[in-house]
Coordinates of C-alpha atoms in Angstrom, one line a residue:
M237 CA 68.2 80.1 121.3
K238 CA 69.2 79.8 117.7
E239 CA 69.0 82.9 115.5
T240 CA 69.0 82.1 111.8
K241 CA 70.0 84.0 108.6
L242 CA 69.2 83.7 105.0
W243 CA 71.4 81.5 102.8
M244 CA 72.1 83.5 99.7
N245 CA 74.9 83.3 97.1
G246 CA 77.0 81.1 99.4
Q247 CA 76.8 83.4 102.4
W248 CA 74.6 83.9 105.5
Q249 CA 72.8 87.2 105.3
N250 CA 70.8 89.1 107.8
A251 CA 67.1 89.9 107.2
K252 CA 65.5 93.1 108.4
E253 CA 62.9 91.1 110.4
T254 CA 62.7 87.9 112.3
Y255 CA 59.9 85.7 113.6
E256 CA 59.7 83.4 116.6
L257 CA 59.7 79.7 116.0
R258 CA 57.9 77.7 118.7
S259 CA 58.1 74.0 119.5
P260 CA 54.8 72.3 118.5
Y261 CA 55.1 70.1 121.7
S262 CA 56.0 72.6 124.4
G263 CA 55.1 75.9 122.8
E264 CA 58.5 77.3 123.8
V265 CA 60.4 79.6 121.5
I266 CA 63.3 77.6 120.0
A267 CA 64.6 80.0 117.4
K268 CA 64.4 83.5 115.9
V269 CA 64.1 82.9 112.2
A270 CA 65.1 85.4 109.4
K271 CA 62.0 86.7 107.7
A272 CA 62.8 87.4 104.0
S273 CA 61.5 90.3 102.0
I274 CA 60.4 90.4 98.4
S275 CA 63.7 92.1 97.5
D276 CA 65.5 89.2 99.2
V277 CA 63.6 86.7 97.0
E278 CA 64.5 88.7 93.9
Q279 CA 68.2 88.8 94.9
A280 CA 68.1 85.0 95.6
I281 CA 66.6 84.3 92.2
E282 CA 69.0 86.5 90.4
G283 CA 71.9 84.9 92.3
A284 CA 70.6 81.4 91.4
Q285 CA 70.4 82.4 87.7
E286 CA 74.0 83.6 87.8
A287 CA 75.1 80.4 89.4
F288 CA 73.2 78.4 86.8
Q289 CA 75.5 79.7 84.1
T290 CA 78.4 77.8 85.6
F291 CA 76.6 74.9 87.3
K292 CA 74.9 73.7 84.1
K293 CA 78.4 73.1 82.6
T294 CA 79.4 70.6 85.4
T295 CA 79.6 67.0 84.5
A296 CA 77.2 64.3 85.6
Y297 CA 80.0 62.8 87.5
E298 CA 80.8 66.0 89.4
R299 CA 77.1 66.5 90.3
A300 CA 76.8 62.9 91.5
E301 CA 79.8 63.2 93.7
I302 CA 78.3 66.3 95.4
L303 CA 75.2 64.3 96.1
Y304 CA 77.1 61.2 97.3
K305 CA 79.0 63.5 99.8
V306 CA 75.7 64.8 101.1
V307 CA 74.7 61.2 101.7
D308 CA 78.0 60.6 103.7
I309 CA 77.6 63.7 105.8
M310 CA 74.0 63.0 106.6
R311 CA 74.9 59.5 107.7
Q312 CA 77.4 60.9 110.2
R313 CA 74.9 63.4 111.5
K314 CA 71.6 61.5 111.4
E315 CA 70.8 61.5 115.2
E316 CA 71.4 65.3 115.3
L317 CA 69.1 65.8 112.2
A318 CA 66.4 63.6 113.8
E319 CA 66.5 65.8 116.9
I320 CA 65.9 68.9 114.7
L321 CA 62.7 67.2 113.4
A322 CA 61.5 66.5 116.9
L323 CA 62.1 70.1 118.0
E324 CA 60.7 72.1 115.1
A325 CA 58.1 69.6 113.7
G326 CA 57.1 67.7 116.8
K327 CA 58.0 64.4 115.0
P328 CA 58.7 61.5 117.4
I329 CA 62.4 60.8 117.4
S330 CA 61.9 57.2 116.0
A331 CA 59.9 58.6 113.1
G332 CA 62.5 61.3 112.7
L333 CA 65.3 58.7 112.3
T334 CA 63.2 56.9 109.7
E335 CA 62.7 60.2 107.8
I336 CA 66.5 60.8 107.8
E337 CA 67.2 57.3 106.5
R338 CA 64.7 57.9 103.7
T339 CA 66.3 61.3 103.0
I340 CA 69.7 59.7 102.7
A341 CA 68.2 57.2 100.2
T342 CA 66.6 60.0 98.2
Y343 CA 69.9 61.8 97.8
Q344 CA 71.5 58.5 96.9
F345 CA 68.9 57.9 94.2
A346 CA 69.5 61.4 93.0
A347 CA 73.3 60.8 92.7
E348 CA 72.6 57.7 90.7
G349 CA 70.0 59.5 88.6
A350 CA 72.6 62.2 87.7
K351 CA 74.3 59.5 85.6
Q352 CA 71.2 58.2 84.0
A353 CA 69.7 61.3 82.4
K354 CA 69.9 60.4 78.7
G355 CA 68.3 60.9 75.3
E356 CA 67.6 58.5 72.4
T357 CA 68.3 58.2 68.7
V358 CA 65.5 58.9 66.3
P359 CA 65.4 56.8 63.0
M360 CA 65.3 59.7 60.6
D361 CA 65.3 57.3 57.6
A362 CA 61.9 56.1 58.6
A363 CA 60.4 59.3 57.1
P364 CA 60.4 59.9 53.4
G365 CA 63.2 62.2 52.2
A366 CA 65.2 62.1 55.5
G367 CA 67.4 59.1 54.8
D368 CA 70.5 61.2 54.7
R369 CA 70.1 62.4 58.3
I370 CA 70.7 61.2 61.8
G371 CA 68.8 62.5 64.8
W372 CA 68.9 62.3 68.6
T373 CA 67.5 63.9 71.7
K374 CA 69.2 65.1 74.9
R375 CA 67.9 66.4 78.2
E376 CA 69.0 69.9 79.3
P377 CA 68.5 71.6 82.7
L378 CA 65.8 74.3 82.9
G379 CA 67.6 76.9 85.0
V380 CA 66.2 78.4 88.3
I381 CA 63.7 76.2 90.1
S382 CA 61.5 77.6 92.9
A383 CA 60.8 74.9 95.5
I384 CA 58.1 75.5 98.2
T385 CA 57.9 72.7 100.8
P386 CA 55.6 71.8 103.7
F387 CA 56.3 71.1 107.4
N388 CA 55.5 67.4 107.6
F389 CA 58.6 65.9 106.0
P390 CA 61.0 68.8 106.0
F391 CA 64.1 66.8 105.1
N392 CA 62.7 64.2 102.7
L393 CA 60.3 66.4 100.7
V394 CA 63.0 69.0 100.4
A395 CA 65.3 66.2 99.1
H396 CA 62.7 65.4 96.4
K397 CA 63.1 68.9 95.1
L398 CA 66.8 69.5 95.6
G399 CA 68.1 66.0 94.6
P400 CA 66.8 65.8 91.1
A401 CA 67.3 69.5 90.4
F402 CA 71.0 69.3 91.3
A403 CA 71.4 65.9 89.6
V404 CA 70.9 67.6 86.2
G405 CA 72.4 71.0 86.7
N406 CA 69.5 73.2 87.8
T407 CA 69.8 75.8 90.6
V408 CA 67.1 76.1 93.4
V409 CA 65.5 78.8 95.5
L410 CA 64.0 77.0 98.4
K411 CA 61.2 78.4 100.6
P412 CA 60.7 75.9 103.5
A413 CA 57.5 75.9 105.6
T414 CA 57.5 78.7 108.3
Q415 CA 57.4 76.0 111.0
T416 CA 60.3 73.9 109.8
P417 CA 63.1 76.2 108.5
L418 CA 65.9 74.7 110.7
S419 CA 66.0 71.4 108.7
S420 CA 66.6 73.4 105.4
I421 CA 69.2 75.6 107.0
V422 CA 71.2 72.7 108.2
M423 CA 71.0 71.2 104.7
A424 CA 72.6 74.4 103.4
E425 CA 75.5 73.7 105.6
I426 CA 75.7 70.1 104.4
F427 CA 75.5 71.0 100.7
Q428 CA 78.2 73.7 101.2
Q429 CA 80.4 71.1 102.9
A430 CA 79.7 68.7 100.1
G431 CA 81.0 71.1 97.5
L432 CA 77.8 72.5 95.9
P433 CA 78.8 75.8 94.1
N434 CA 77.9 79.0 95.8
G435 CA 74.5 80.3 94.6
A436 CA 73.2 76.9 93.4
L437 CA 71.1 76.7 96.5
Q438 CA 69.4 79.7 98.0
I439 CA 67.2 79.4 101.1
I440 CA 64.5 82.0 101.8
T441 CA 62.7 81.7 105.1
G442 CA 59.6 83.6 106.0
S443 CA 55.9 83.9 105.0
G444 CA 54.7 81.9 102.0
G445 CA 51.8 84.3 101.7
E446 CA 54.1 87.2 101.3
L447 CA 56.8 85.7 99.2
S448 CA 55.1 83.1 97.0
D449 CA 54.0 85.4 94.2
T450 CA 57.5 86.5 93.5
L451 CA 58.8 82.9 93.7
V452 CA 56.1 81.8 91.2
T453 CA 56.0 84.6 88.8
H454 CA 59.6 86.0 88.5
P455 CA 60.7 85.8 84.9
L456 CA 63.9 84.0 85.7
V457 CA 62.1 81.1 87.4
K458 CA 61.7 78.2 84.9
K459 CA 59.8 75.7 87.1
V460 CA 57.8 75.7 90.3
T461 CA 57.7 72.6 92.5
F462 CA 55.2 72.8 95.4
T463 CA 54.0 70.5 98.1
G464 CA 51.1 71.8 100.2
S465 CA 47.5 72.6 100.3
G466 CA 45.1 72.3 97.4
K467 CA 44.0 76.0 97.7
V468 CA 47.5 77.3 97.5
G469 CA 48.4 74.8 94.7
L470 CA 45.5 76.0 92.6
G471 CA 46.6 79.6 93.1
I472 CA 50.1 78.7 91.9
K473 CA 48.7 76.8 88.9
E474 CA 46.9 79.9 87.8
K475 CA 50.0 82.1 88.0
V476 CA 52.8 80.0 86.5
G477 CA 51.8 80.6 82.9
L478 CA 53.8 78.5 80.5
R479 CA 56.6 77.6 82.9
K480 CA 56.7 74.0 84.3
V481 CA 55.0 73.1 87.5
T482 CA 54.7 70.1 89.8
L483 CA 52.0 70.2 92.5
E484 CA 51.6 67.7 95.3
L485 CA 48.4 68.6 97.1
G486 CA 47.5 65.9 99.5
S487 CA 44.6 63.4 99.8
N488 CA 42.2 61.5 102.1
A489 CA 43.8 58.2 101.5
A490 CA 41.6 55.0 101.6
V491 CA 42.1 51.3 102.0
I492 CA 39.7 48.5 101.2
V493 CA 39.8 45.4 103.5
E494 CA 38.3 42.4 101.8
P495 CA 36.9 39.4 103.7
S496 CA 39.9 37.2 102.6
T497 CA 42.2 39.4 104.6
P498 CA 43.9 38.0 107.8
I499 CA 43.0 40.8 110.2
D500 CA 45.7 40.0 112.8
K501 CA 48.4 40.4 110.2
I502 CA 47.4 43.9 109.0
I503 CA 46.1 45.7 112.1
S504 CA 49.4 47.2 113.4
R505 CA 50.3 48.3 109.9
C506 CA 46.9 50.1 109.5
V507 CA 47.1 51.7 112.9
G508 CA 50.6 53.0 112.0
G509 CA 49.4 54.3 108.7
A510 CA 46.6 56.2 110.4
F511 CA 48.5 57.8 113.3
N512 CA 52.2 58.1 112.4
F513 CA 53.3 61.7 112.9
A514 CA 49.8 62.5 114.2
G515 CA 48.3 61.8 110.8
Q516 CA 50.0 64.8 109.3
V517 CA 51.1 62.9 106.2
C518 CA 49.7 63.4 102.7
I519 CA 49.0 59.7 102.3
S520 CA 48.0 59.1 105.9
L521 CA 45.3 56.4 106.1
Q522 CA 42.1 58.3 106.7
R523 CA 39.3 56.1 105.3
I524 CA 39.1 52.3 106.0
Y525 CA 36.4 50.4 104.1
V526 CA 35.9 47.0 105.7
H527 CA 33.6 44.2 104.3
A528 CA 30.4 43.9 106.4
S529 CA 31.3 40.3 107.3
I530 CA 34.4 41.2 109.2
I531 CA 33.9 44.9 110.2
D532 CA 32.9 44.1 113.9
E533 CA 36.0 42.1 114.5
F534 CA 38.2 44.5 112.6
T535 CA 37.0 47.5 114.5
K536 CA 37.4 45.8 117.9
V537 CA 41.0 44.8 117.2
F538 CA 41.8 48.2 115.5
V539 CA 40.5 50.1 118.5
A540 CA 42.4 47.9 120.9
E541 CA 45.7 48.4 119.0
T542 CA 45.1 52.2 118.8
E543 CA 44.7 52.4 122.5
K544 CA 48.2 51.0 123.0
L545 CA 49.8 54.1 121.3
V546 CA 51.8 56.3 123.6
V547 CA 51.2 60.1 123.2
G548 CA 53.9 62.3 124.5
D549 CA 57.2 64.1 124.1
P550 CA 58.7 63.7 120.6
L551 CA 62.2 63.3 122.1
D552 CA 61.1 60.3 124.2
T553 CA 61.9 57.1 122.3
N554 CA 58.7 55.5 123.7
T555 CA 56.4 58.1 122.1
D556 CA 54.3 57.0 119.1
V557 CA 52.2 60.1 118.6
S558 CA 53.1 63.7 119.7
A559 CA 51.7 67.2 119.2
M560 CA 50.1 68.5 116.0
I561 CA 51.9 71.2 114.3
N562 CA 50.1 74.1 116.0
P563 CA 47.1 74.8 118.3
K564 CA 45.1 76.3 115.3
E565 CA 45.1 72.9 113.6
V566 CA 44.1 71.2 116.8
E567 CA 41.1 73.5 117.1
R568 CA 40.2 72.9 113.5
I569 CA 40.0 69.2 113.8
R570 CA 38.2 69.5 117.1
Q571 CA 35.4 71.4 115.3
W572 CA 35.3 68.8 112.5
I573 CA 34.9 66.0 115.1
E574 CA 32.1 67.9 116.9
E575 CA 30.4 68.6 113.6
A576 CA 30.6 64.9 112.7
K577 CA 29.2 63.8 116.1
S578 CA 26.3 66.2 115.7
Q579 CA 25.6 64.4 112.3
G580 CA 25.6 61.0 113.9
A581 CA 29.2 59.9 113.9
V582 CA 30.5 57.9 116.9
V583 CA 33.9 58.2 118.5
A584 CA 35.0 54.6 119.1
T585 CA 38.2 55.7 120.9
G586 CA 40.2 58.9 121.4
G587 CA 38.7 62.3 120.6
T588 CA 40.3 64.0 123.6
F589 CA 42.3 67.2 123.2
T590 CA 44.9 69.3 124.8
E591 CA 45.9 72.7 123.4
R592 CA 48.5 71.0 121.2
A593 CA 47.5 67.4 120.7
L594 CA 44.6 65.1 119.8
T595 CA 44.6 61.5 121.1
P596 CA 44.5 59.0 118.2
T597 CA 40.8 58.9 117.2
V598 CA 38.7 56.2 115.5
M599 CA 35.3 57.2 114.1
T600 CA 32.4 55.0 113.1
N601 CA 28.9 55.6 111.7
V602 CA 30.3 58.3 109.4
T603 CA 28.9 59.4 106.0
A604 CA 30.7 60.4 102.9
D605 CA 29.8 64.1 103.2
M606 CA 31.3 64.6 106.6
K607 CA 34.5 66.8 106.6
I608 CA 36.4 64.1 108.4
V609 CA 35.7 61.8 105.5
C610 CA 35.6 63.9 102.3
Q611 CA 38.3 66.4 103.2
E612 CA 42.0 65.9 104.2
T613 CA 42.1 65.8 108.0
F614 CA 45.9 66.0 108.4
A615 CA 45.3 64.8 112.0
P616 CA 45.4 61.6 114.0
I617 CA 41.9 60.5 113.0
V618 CA 40.6 57.6 110.9
S619 CA 37.1 56.5 109.9
I620 CA 36.0 52.9 109.6
V621 CA 33.1 52.2 107.1
S622 CA 31.2 49.0 106.2
Y623 CA 30.6 47.9 102.6
E624 CA 28.8 44.9 101.0
T625 CA 30.5 44.3 97.7
L626 CA 33.8 45.2 96.1
D627 CA 32.0 47.4 93.6
D628 CA 30.5 49.3 96.6
A629 CA 34.0 49.7 98.1
I630 CA 35.6 51.0 94.9
R631 CA 32.7 53.5 94.5
L632 CA 33.2 54.7 98.0
V633 CA 37.0 55.2 97.5
N634 CA 36.3 57.1 94.3
E635 CA 33.6 59.3 95.9
S636 CA 36.3 62.0 96.6
E637 CA 37.7 64.9 94.6
L638 CA 41.1 63.7 95.9
G639 CA 43.2 60.8 94.6
L640 CA 46.8 60.4 95.6
N641 CA 47.3 56.8 97.0
A642 CA 44.8 54.1 97.7
G643 CA 45.2 50.5 98.9
I644 CA 43.4 47.2 99.0
Y645 CA 43.9 44.1 101.0
T646 CA 42.7 40.9 99.3
N647 CA 43.9 37.3 98.5
V648 CA 41.8 37.2 95.4
L649 CA 44.1 38.2 92.4
P650 CA 41.3 39.2 90.0
D651 CA 39.8 41.4 92.6
A652 CA 43.1 43.1 93.2
L653 CA 43.7 43.7 89.6
R654 CA 40.1 45.0 89.1
A655 CA 40.6 47.5 92.0
A656 CA 43.9 48.6 90.5
D657 CA 42.2 49.3 87.2
E658 CA 39.1 51.0 88.6
I659 CA 40.4 53.0 91.6
Q660 CA 41.0 56.7 90.7
A661 CA 44.4 57.4 92.3
G662 CA 47.9 58.2 91.3
A663 CA 49.0 54.9 92.9
V664 CA 47.2 51.7 94.0
I665 CA 48.9 49.7 96.7
I666 CA 47.9 46.0 96.8
N667 CA 48.1 44.2 100.2
D668 CA 49.4 47.3 102.0
I669 CA 48.2 50.6 103.3
P670 CA 48.1 53.7 101.0
T671 CA 50.7 55.3 103.2
F672 CA 53.4 53.1 101.6
R673 CA 56.0 55.1 99.7
V674 CA 59.6 54.5 98.7
D675 CA 61.6 57.2 97.2
N676 CA 62.4 55.7 93.8
M677 CA 58.8 55.1 92.8
P678 CA 56.7 57.6 90.9
Y679 CA 54.6 59.7 93.2
G680 CA 51.7 62.1 92.5
G681 CA 48.0 62.3 92.4
V682 CA 45.0 62.7 90.1
K683 CA 41.9 64.9 90.4
M684 CA 42.6 67.6 93.1
S685 CA 45.6 65.7 94.5
G686 CA 48.1 67.3 92.2
Y687 CA 49.8 67.7 88.9
G688 CA 53.0 66.0 87.7
R689 CA 55.0 63.3 89.4
E690 CA 57.9 63.1 91.8
G691 CA 60.3 60.2 92.4
I692 CA 63.8 60.8 91.2
K693 CA 63.6 59.4 87.7
W694 CA 60.3 61.2 86.9
A695 CA 61.3 64.4 88.7
I696 CA 64.5 64.6 86.6
E697 CA 62.3 64.4 83.4
E698 CA 60.1 67.2 84.7
M699 CA 63.1 69.3 85.7
T700 CA 64.7 69.1 82.2
D701 CA 63.7 70.1 78.7
M702 CA 64.1 67.7 75.7
K703 CA 66.1 69.0 72.8
F704 CA 66.1 67.4 69.4
I705 CA 69.1 67.6 67.2
T706 CA 69.4 66.4 63.6
M707 CA 72.3 66.5 61.2
K708 CA 72.7 65.8 57.5
K709 CA 75.3 63.2 56.7
S710 CA 76.6 65.3 53.8
F711 CA 76.0 68.6 52.1

């Protein structure tokens, strides 16, 4: 059994308390994890501030080289890293390898981004009385960044915090999810091996409820970047004051399937988008709006494809769907399904439970006010809904207080462009599922789905301040 420590100021340090980390799949204890105190958080922030004084003076080339070395090390260890995901997150090993490949790409984008952070010249002579001046802008690092990350992509979502932060010379205090600390701990080892200066990365494991106030309100923290629930995100937004903040708060992602769509070519993609990692993905496909003329055929084929999925051990390469993150979440979604059934919803397939897993579940005859439709399920469950016109479909997609990604399948270009204009979401994905994401695109939501944007280029902008400089050409 692994016993972890806190990574602070370039050293592994003991905590006064530990907690048991259990496998989502088996329930077995797989590690005893250091549980940080508020005083540990304060020490980490102070250490990160001290490290910032040196790290901010490094060159873009030096920071890029550190990130490129991280990429090389991760490539050498990717099978080991995917196994960590299977153990602590219950992520099927094939999906885990995909996440590691994406994480490698994210750090590579960050290395390249380190060399691209730039300002611009300002034509001072365009203003009256300023013709004898030149002006320009530059981007400067903020300082200490608090990063709070969730369990569902514990390598790649961490990379979206660390990569752009280090690319421009910030330091980071990272608080990973209580269920997935091992992935962050191994990244501390990798960054140390890659040459990141001591103190630039601090890793605080433990309870978010106990530690987040200090991480968010400490005066040395210049930015908070958080991925997680809307309730917690709103609390953070209220506390950060004038410091910068990025919030990624999830969604109940929807796709529209127009009658021009060749069903056989999209079904496996839609099934994957709904059930990959047991639906525990911020942009997991949760709502499918299918034109009335094709809904019967679509539902029949979708159900048949869903029933082919293998539910089992995440370390088995044949497994498509494994356990949910903990039994509490299984019980929550069981109650939501039972409530929907009592209101008239029908289980087309799935809907069976163990203590730790839900079989992939397809619901029909749902209404917009059911929890399985209007809230984020974060579970292997999807609803299929009929519509008559594209206007109806767009209205149904927008009947949500969430708006991260949405998709539309259509062969009619004007309809695709109209949907892109009228759907209320941070991104509209045409002819693919809303679960699509690559790591160099802007990513973030509208309405209650978040605040700010990730994606390396845009995260770098949000993790720097713009400074304007002007100089008179002569006295």
